CSV table of C-alpha atoms and ligand atoms in Angstrom, one decimal:
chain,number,residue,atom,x,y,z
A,1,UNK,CA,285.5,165.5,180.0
A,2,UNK,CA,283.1,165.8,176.9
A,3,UNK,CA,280.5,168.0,178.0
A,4,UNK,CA,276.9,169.0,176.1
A,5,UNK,CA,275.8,172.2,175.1
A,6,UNK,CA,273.3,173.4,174.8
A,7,UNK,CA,271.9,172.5,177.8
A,8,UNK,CA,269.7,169.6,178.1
A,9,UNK,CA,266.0,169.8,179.3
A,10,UNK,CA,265.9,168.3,182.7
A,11,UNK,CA,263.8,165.3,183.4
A,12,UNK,CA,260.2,166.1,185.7
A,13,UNK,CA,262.1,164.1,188.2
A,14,UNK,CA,265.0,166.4,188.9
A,15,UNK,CA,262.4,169.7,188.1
A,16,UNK,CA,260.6,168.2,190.9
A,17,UNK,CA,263.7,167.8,193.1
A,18,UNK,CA,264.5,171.4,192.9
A,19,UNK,CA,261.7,173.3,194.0
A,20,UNK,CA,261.2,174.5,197.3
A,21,UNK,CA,258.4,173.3,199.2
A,22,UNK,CA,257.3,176.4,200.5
A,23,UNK,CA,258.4,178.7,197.5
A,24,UNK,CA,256.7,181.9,197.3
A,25,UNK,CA,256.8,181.8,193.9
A,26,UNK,CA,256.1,178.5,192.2
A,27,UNK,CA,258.0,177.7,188.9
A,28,UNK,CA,254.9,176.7,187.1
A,29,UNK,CA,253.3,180.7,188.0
A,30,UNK,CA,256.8,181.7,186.7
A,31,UNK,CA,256.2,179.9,183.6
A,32,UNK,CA,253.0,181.1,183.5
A,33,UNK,CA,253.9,184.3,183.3
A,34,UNK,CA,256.6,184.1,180.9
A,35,UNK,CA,254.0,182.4,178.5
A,36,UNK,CA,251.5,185.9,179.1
A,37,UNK,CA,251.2,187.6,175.8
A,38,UNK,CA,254.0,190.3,175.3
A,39,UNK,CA,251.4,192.9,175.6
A,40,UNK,CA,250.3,191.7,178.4
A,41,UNK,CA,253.4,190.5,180.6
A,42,UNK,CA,254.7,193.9,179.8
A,43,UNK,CA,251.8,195.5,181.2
A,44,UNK,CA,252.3,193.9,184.4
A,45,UNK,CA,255.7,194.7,184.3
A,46,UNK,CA,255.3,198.5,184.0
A,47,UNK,CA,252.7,198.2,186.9
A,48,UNK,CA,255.0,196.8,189.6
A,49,UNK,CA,257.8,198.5,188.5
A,50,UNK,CA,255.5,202.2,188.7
A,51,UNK,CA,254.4,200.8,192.0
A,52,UNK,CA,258.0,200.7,193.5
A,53,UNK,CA,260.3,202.7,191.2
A,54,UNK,CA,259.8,206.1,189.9
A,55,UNK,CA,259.4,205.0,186.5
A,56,UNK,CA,262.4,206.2,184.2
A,57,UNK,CA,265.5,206.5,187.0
A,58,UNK,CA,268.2,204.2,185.8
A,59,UNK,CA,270.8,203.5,188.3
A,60,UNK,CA,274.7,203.4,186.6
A,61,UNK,CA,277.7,201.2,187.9
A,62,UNK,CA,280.6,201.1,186.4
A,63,UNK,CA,282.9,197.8,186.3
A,64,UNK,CA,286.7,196.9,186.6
A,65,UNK,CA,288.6,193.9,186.1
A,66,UNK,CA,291.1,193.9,189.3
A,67,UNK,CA,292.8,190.7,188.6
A,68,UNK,CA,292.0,189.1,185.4
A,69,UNK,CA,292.4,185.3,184.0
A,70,UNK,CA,294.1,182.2,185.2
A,71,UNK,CA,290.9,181.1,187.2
A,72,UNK,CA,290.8,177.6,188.4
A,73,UNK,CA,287.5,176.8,188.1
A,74,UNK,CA,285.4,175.9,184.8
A,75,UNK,CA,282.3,177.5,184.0
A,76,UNK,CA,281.7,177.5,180.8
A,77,UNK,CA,281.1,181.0,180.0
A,78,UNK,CA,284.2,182.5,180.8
A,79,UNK,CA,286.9,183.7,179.2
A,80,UNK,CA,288.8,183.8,182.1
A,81,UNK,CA,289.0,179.9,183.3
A,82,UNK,CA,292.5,178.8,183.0
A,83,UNK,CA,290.8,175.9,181.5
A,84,UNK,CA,289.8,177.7,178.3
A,85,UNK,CA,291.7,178.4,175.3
A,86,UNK,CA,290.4,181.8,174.9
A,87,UNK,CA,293.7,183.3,174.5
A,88,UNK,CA,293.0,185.9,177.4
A,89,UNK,CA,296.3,187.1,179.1
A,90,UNK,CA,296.6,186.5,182.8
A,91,UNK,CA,297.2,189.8,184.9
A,92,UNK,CA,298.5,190.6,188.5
A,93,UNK,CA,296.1,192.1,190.8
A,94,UNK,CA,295.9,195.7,189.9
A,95,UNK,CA,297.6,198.4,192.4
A,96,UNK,CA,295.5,200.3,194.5
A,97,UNK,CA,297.1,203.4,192.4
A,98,UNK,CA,295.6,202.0,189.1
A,99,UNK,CA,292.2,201.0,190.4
A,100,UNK,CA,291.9,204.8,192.2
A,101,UNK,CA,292.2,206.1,188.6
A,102,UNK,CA,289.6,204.1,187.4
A,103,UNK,CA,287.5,204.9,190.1
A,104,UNK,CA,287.7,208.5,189.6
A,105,UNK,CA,286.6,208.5,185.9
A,106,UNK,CA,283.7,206.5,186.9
A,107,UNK,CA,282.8,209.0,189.4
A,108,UNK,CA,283.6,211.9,186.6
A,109,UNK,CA,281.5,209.7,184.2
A,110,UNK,CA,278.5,210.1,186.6
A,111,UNK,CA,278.2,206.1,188.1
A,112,UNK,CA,277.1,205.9,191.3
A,113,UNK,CA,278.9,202.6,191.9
A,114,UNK,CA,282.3,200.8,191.3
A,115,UNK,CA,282.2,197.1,191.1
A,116,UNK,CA,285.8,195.4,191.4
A,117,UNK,CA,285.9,191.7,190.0
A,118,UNK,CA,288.7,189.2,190.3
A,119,UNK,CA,289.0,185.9,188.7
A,120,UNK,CA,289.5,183.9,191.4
A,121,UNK,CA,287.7,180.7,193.1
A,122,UNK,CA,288.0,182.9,196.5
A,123,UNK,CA,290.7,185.3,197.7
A,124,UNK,CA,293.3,184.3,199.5
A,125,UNK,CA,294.0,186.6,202.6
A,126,UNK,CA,296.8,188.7,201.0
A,127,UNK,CA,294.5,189.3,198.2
A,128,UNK,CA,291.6,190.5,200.3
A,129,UNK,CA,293.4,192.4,202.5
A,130,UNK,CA,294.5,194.4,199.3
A,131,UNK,CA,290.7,194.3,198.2
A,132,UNK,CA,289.6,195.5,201.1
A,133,UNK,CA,291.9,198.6,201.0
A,134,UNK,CA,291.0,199.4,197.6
A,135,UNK,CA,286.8,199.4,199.2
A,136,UNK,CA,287.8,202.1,201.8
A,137,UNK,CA,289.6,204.3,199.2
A,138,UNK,CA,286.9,204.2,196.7
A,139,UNK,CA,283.9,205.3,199.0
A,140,UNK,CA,286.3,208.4,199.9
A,141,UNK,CA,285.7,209.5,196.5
A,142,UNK,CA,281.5,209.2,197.2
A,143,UNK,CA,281.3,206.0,195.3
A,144,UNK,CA,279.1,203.0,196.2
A,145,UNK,CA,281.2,199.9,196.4
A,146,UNK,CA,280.8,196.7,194.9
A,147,UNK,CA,283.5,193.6,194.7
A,148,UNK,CA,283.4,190.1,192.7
A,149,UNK,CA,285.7,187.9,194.3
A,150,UNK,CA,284.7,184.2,194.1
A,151,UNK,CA,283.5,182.4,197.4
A,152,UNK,CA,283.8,183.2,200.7
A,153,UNK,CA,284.0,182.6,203.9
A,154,UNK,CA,282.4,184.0,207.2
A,155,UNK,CA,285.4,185.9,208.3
A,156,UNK,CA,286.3,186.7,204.9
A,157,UNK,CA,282.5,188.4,204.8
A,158,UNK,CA,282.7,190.2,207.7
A,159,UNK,CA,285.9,192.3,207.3
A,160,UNK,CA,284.5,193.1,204.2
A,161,UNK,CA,281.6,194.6,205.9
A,162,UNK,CA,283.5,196.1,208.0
A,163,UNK,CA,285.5,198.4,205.2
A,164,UNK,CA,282.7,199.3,204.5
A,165,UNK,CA,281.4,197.2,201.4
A,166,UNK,CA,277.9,198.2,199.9
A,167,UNK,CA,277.1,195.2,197.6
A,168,UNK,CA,278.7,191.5,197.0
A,169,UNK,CA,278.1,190.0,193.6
A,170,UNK,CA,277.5,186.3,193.3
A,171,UNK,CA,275.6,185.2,191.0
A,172,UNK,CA,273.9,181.5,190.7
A,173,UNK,CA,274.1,182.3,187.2
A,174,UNK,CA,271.3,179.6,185.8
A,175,UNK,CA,268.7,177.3,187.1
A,176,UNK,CA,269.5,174.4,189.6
A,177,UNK,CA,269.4,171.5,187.5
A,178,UNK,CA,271.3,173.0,184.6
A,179,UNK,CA,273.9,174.7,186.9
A,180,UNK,CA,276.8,171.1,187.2
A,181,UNK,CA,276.5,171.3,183.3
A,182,UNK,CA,277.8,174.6,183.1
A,183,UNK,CA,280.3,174.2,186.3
A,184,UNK,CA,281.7,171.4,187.5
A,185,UNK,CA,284.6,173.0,190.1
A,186,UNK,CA,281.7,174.2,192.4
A,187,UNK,CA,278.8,173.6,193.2
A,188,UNK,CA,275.7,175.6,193.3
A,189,UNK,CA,275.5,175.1,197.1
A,190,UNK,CA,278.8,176.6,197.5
A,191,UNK,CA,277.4,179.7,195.5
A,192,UNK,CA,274.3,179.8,198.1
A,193,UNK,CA,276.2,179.4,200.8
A,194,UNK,CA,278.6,182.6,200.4
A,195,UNK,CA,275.4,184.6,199.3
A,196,UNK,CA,273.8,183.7,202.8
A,197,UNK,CA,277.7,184.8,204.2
A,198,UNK,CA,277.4,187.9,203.1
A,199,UNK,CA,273.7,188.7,203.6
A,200,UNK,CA,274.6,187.5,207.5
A,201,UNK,CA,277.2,190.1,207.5
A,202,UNK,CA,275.5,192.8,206.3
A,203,UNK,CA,276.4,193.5,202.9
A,204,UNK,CA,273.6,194.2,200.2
A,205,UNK,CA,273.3,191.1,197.5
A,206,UNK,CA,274.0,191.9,194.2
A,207,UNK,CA,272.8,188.1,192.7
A,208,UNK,CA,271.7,186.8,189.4
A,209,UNK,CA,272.4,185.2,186.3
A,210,UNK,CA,273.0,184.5,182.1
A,211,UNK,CA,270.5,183.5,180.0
A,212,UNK,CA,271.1,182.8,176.0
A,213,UNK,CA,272.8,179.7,177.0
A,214,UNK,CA,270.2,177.0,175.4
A,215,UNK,CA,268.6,176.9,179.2
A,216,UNK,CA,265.2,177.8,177.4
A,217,UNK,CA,261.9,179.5,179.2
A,218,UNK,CA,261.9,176.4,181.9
A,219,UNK,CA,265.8,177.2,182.4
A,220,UNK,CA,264.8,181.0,182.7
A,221,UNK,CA,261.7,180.2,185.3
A,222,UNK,CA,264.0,178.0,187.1
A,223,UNK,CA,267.0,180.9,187.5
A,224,UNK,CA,264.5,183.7,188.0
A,225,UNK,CA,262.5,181.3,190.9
A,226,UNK,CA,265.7,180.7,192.9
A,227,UNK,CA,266.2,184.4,193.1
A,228,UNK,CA,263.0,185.5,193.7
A,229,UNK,CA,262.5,182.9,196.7
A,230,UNK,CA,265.4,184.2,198.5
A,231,UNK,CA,264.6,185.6,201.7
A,232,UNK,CA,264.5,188.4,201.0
A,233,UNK,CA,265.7,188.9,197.2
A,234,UNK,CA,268.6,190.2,196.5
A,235,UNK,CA,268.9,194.0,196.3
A,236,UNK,CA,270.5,193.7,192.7
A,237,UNK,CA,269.7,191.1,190.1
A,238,UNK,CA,271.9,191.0,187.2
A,239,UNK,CA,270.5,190.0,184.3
A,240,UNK,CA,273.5,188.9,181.5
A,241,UNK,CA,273.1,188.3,177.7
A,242,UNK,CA,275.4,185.3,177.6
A,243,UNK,CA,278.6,187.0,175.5
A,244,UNK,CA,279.6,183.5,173.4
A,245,UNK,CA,283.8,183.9,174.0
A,246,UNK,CA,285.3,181.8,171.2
A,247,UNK,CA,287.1,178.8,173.1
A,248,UNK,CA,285.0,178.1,176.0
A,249,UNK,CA,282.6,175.3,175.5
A,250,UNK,CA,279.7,177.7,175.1
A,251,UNK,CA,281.3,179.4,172.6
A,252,UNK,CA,278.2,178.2,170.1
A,253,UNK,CA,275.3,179.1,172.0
A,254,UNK,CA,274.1,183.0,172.8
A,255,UNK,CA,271.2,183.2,171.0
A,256,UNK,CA,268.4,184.1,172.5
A,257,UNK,CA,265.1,185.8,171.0
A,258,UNK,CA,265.4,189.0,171.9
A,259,UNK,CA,262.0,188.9,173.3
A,260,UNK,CA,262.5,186.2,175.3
A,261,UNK,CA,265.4,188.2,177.0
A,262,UNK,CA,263.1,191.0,177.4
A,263,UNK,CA,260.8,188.7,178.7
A,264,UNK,CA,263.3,187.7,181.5
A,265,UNK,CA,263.9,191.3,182.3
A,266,UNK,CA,259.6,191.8,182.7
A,267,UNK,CA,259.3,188.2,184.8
A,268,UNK,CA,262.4,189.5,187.3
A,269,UNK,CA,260.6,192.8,187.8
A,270,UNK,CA,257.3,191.3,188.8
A,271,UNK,CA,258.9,188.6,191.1
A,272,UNK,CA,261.1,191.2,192.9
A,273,UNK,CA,259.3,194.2,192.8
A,274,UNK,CA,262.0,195.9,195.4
A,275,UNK,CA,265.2,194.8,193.4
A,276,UNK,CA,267.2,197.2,191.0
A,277,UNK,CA,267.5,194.7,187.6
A,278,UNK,CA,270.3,195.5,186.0
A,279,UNK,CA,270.5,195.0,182.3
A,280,UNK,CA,274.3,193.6,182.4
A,281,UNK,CA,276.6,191.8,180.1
A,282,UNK,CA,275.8,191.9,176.5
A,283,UNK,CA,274.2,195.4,176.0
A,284,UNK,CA,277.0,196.4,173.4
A,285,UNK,CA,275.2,194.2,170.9
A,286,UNK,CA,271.3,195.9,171.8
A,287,UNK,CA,270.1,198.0,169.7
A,288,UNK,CA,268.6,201.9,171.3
A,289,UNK,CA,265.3,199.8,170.7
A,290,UNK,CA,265.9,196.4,172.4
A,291,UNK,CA,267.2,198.3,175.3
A,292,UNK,CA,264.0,200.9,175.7
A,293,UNK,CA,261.8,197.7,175.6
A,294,UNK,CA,264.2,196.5,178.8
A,295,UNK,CA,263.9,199.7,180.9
A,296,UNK,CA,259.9,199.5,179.9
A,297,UNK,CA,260.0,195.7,181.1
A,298,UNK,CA,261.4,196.9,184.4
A,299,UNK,CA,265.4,197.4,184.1
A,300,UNK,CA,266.4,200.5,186.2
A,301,UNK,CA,270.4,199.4,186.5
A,302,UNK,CA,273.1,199.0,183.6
A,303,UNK,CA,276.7,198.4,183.4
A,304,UNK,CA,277.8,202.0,182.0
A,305,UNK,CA,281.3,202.5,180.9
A,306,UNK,CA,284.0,201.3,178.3
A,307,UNK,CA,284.5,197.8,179.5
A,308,UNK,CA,282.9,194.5,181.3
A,309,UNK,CA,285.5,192.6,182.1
A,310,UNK,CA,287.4,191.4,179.9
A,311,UNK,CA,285.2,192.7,176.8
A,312,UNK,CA,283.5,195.5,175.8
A,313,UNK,CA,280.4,197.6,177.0
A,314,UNK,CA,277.9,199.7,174.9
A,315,UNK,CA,279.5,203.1,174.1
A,316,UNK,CA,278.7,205.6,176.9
A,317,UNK,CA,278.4,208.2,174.9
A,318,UNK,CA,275.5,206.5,172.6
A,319,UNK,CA,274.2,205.7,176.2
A,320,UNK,CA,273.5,209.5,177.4
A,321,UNK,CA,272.1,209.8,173.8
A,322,UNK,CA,269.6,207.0,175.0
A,323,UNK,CA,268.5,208.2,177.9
A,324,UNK,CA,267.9,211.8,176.9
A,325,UNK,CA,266.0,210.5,174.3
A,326,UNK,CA,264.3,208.5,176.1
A,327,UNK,CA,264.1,211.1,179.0
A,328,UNK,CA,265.6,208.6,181.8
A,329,UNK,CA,266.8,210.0,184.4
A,330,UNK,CA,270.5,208.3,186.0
A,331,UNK,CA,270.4,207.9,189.2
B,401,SAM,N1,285.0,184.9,189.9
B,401,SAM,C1,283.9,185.6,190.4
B,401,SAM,C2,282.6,184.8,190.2
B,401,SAM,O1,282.6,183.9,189.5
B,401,SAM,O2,281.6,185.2,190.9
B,401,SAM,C3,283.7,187.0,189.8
B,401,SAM,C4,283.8,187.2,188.3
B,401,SAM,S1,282.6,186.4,187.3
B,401,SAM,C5,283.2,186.9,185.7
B,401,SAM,C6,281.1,187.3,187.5
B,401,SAM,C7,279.9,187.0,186.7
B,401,SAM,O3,280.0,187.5,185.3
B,401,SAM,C8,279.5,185.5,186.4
B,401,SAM,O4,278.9,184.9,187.5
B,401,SAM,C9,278.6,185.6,185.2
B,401,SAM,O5,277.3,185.7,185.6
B,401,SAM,C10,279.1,186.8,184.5
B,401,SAM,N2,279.7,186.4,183.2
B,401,SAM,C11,281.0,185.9,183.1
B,401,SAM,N3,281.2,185.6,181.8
B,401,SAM,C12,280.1,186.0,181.1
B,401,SAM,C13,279.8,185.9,179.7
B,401,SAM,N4,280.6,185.4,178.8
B,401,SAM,N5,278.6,186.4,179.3
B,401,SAM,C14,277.7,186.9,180.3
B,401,SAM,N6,278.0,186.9,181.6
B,401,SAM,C15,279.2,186.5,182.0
B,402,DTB,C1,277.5,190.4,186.5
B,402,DTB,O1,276.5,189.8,186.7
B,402,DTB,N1,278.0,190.7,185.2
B,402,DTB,C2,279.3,191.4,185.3
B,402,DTB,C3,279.5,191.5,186.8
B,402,DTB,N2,278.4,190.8,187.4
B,402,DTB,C4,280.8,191.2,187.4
B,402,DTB,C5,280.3,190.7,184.5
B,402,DTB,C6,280.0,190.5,183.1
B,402,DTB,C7,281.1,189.8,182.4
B,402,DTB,C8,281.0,189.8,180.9
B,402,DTB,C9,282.1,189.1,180.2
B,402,DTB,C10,283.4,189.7,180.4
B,402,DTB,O2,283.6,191.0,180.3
B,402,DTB,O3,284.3,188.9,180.6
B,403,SF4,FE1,286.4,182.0,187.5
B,403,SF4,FE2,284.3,183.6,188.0
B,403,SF4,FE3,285.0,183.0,185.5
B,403,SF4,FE4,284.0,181.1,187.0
B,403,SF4,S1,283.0,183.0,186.3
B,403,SF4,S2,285.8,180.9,185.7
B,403,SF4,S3,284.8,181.6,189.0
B,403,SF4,S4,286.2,184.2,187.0
């Protein structure tokens, strides 16, 4: 299948399909807010953000890649869909032994949470059962736990609540009517309906999406609308810089005006004041500047540590130089 990218504009029609009736907030004040002046928007931002947050504490998590590559489904960001020629190397699901090592050099490092992703459409029940033993021995070590592991189910959700689990990331990654051009194995409904799983069970939601992928401010209202309308938001929000993997079919796309991704960061902090908005993927290519405009917009969460996934991370070392320049405080 030939798909398009960038993404398309949607039509009014399928905007209008897409938006709640009773939305608390409404794309068009979204929109309105992302066309504020800079000055302004920011301005807001930094009031919301004072408001809830002491202004200046930065929360740290620190990722791993559990099982890497060979994924079945298609979105077409990833490097590791068994669908793209990206030239990853599929891995085994990492022992318990290996991940525990991990874990305690993010807990030396000074994260407060380990988040565990695995490249999988959903786990099957050996897997999680593995996962789930690998959650009970990382809180030992006085970590906050967070796992990535595709869809779920209801039982699935709840035995992971029961080891324990802190936060669930699932992210719906862009807005509604761009999200069947990025993904066509799943659907977004399938994305909403393990979120919903694993709020019922307990677990906090760590939920929220890329942007530089062509989706525009209308895209970027439409992803930050979906989150912000949950009831309630979710307790994290990811916000991603797309990384453009050569061989997936976004491979051209990524640029975004790096404005406009502050911008994002500023419109998710006023739509959900309570949430930690974690500047996430893409943070290697910021400059110290780009990211102080982000934690001024709002961000108070990063991904700190050598690696994302299957790519790199900003240099933790440059990022202590940051934040004692900038006097943030980790938290
Ligand atoms: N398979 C699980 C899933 O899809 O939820 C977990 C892993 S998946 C890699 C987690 C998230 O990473 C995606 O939802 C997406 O938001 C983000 N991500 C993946 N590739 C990315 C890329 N190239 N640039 C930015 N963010 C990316
Ligand atoms: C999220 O929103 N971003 C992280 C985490 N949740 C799992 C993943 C970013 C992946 C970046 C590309 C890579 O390393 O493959
Ligand atoms: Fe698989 Fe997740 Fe990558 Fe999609 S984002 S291809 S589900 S690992």
């Amino acid at each position: 299948m030939i798909r398009e990218f960038p993404l398309q504009p949607p039509t009014t029609a399928s905007r209008a399909l897409v938006e709640p009736v009773e939305a608390r907030w409404k794309i068009a004040d979204i929109e309105a807010l992302f066309a504020l002046p800079f000055l302004d928007l920011m301005f807001r931002a930094q009031e919301v953000h004072r408001a809830h947050f002491k202004a200046g504490e930065v929360q740290r998590s620190t990722l791993l890649s559990i099982k890497t590559g060979g994924c079945s489904e298609d979105c077409g960001y990833c490097s590791q869909s068994s669908r793209h020629s990206t030239g990853l190397e599929r891995e085994a699901l990492m022992p318990l032994d290996e991940v525990l090592e991990h874990a305690r050099a993010a807990k030396e490092s000074g994260s407060s949470r380990f988040c565990m992703g695995a490249a999988w459409r959903s786990p099957k029940e050996k897997d999680l059962a593995a996962v789930i033993e690998m959650v009970k021995e990382v809180k030992k070590l006085g970590l906050e736990t967070c796992v990535t592991l595709g869809m779920l189910n209801t039982e699935q959700a709840k035995l992971l609540a029961e080891a324990g689990l802190d936060y669930y990331n699932h992210n719906v990654d862009t807005a509604p009517e761009y999200y069947g051009e990025v993904i066509t194995t799943h659907t977004l409904q399938d994305r909403l309906d393990t979120i919903e799983k694993v709020r019922d069970a307990g677990i906090n939601v760590c939920s929220g999406g890329i942007v530089g992928m062509g989706e525009g401010q209308t895209g970027r209202a439409g992803l930050i609308a979906q989150l912000a309308n949950m009831e309630p938001p979710p307790e994290s929000v990811p916000i991603n810089k797309l990384i453009a993997f050569p061989g997936t079919p976004l491979a051209g796309s990524g640029a975004i005006d790096p404005f406009d991704f502050v911008r994002t960061i500023a419109v998710a902090r006023i739509t959900m004041p309570n949430s930690f908005v974690r500047l996430s993927a893409g943070r290697e290519q910021m400059g110290d500047e780009l990211q102080a405009l982000c934690f001024m917009a709002g961000a108070n969460s990063i991904f700190y540590g050598e690696r994302l996934l299957t790519t790199g991370n900003a240099d933790s070392n440059a990022d202590m130089r940051l934040f004692a320049r900038l006097g943030l405080i980790s938290i």
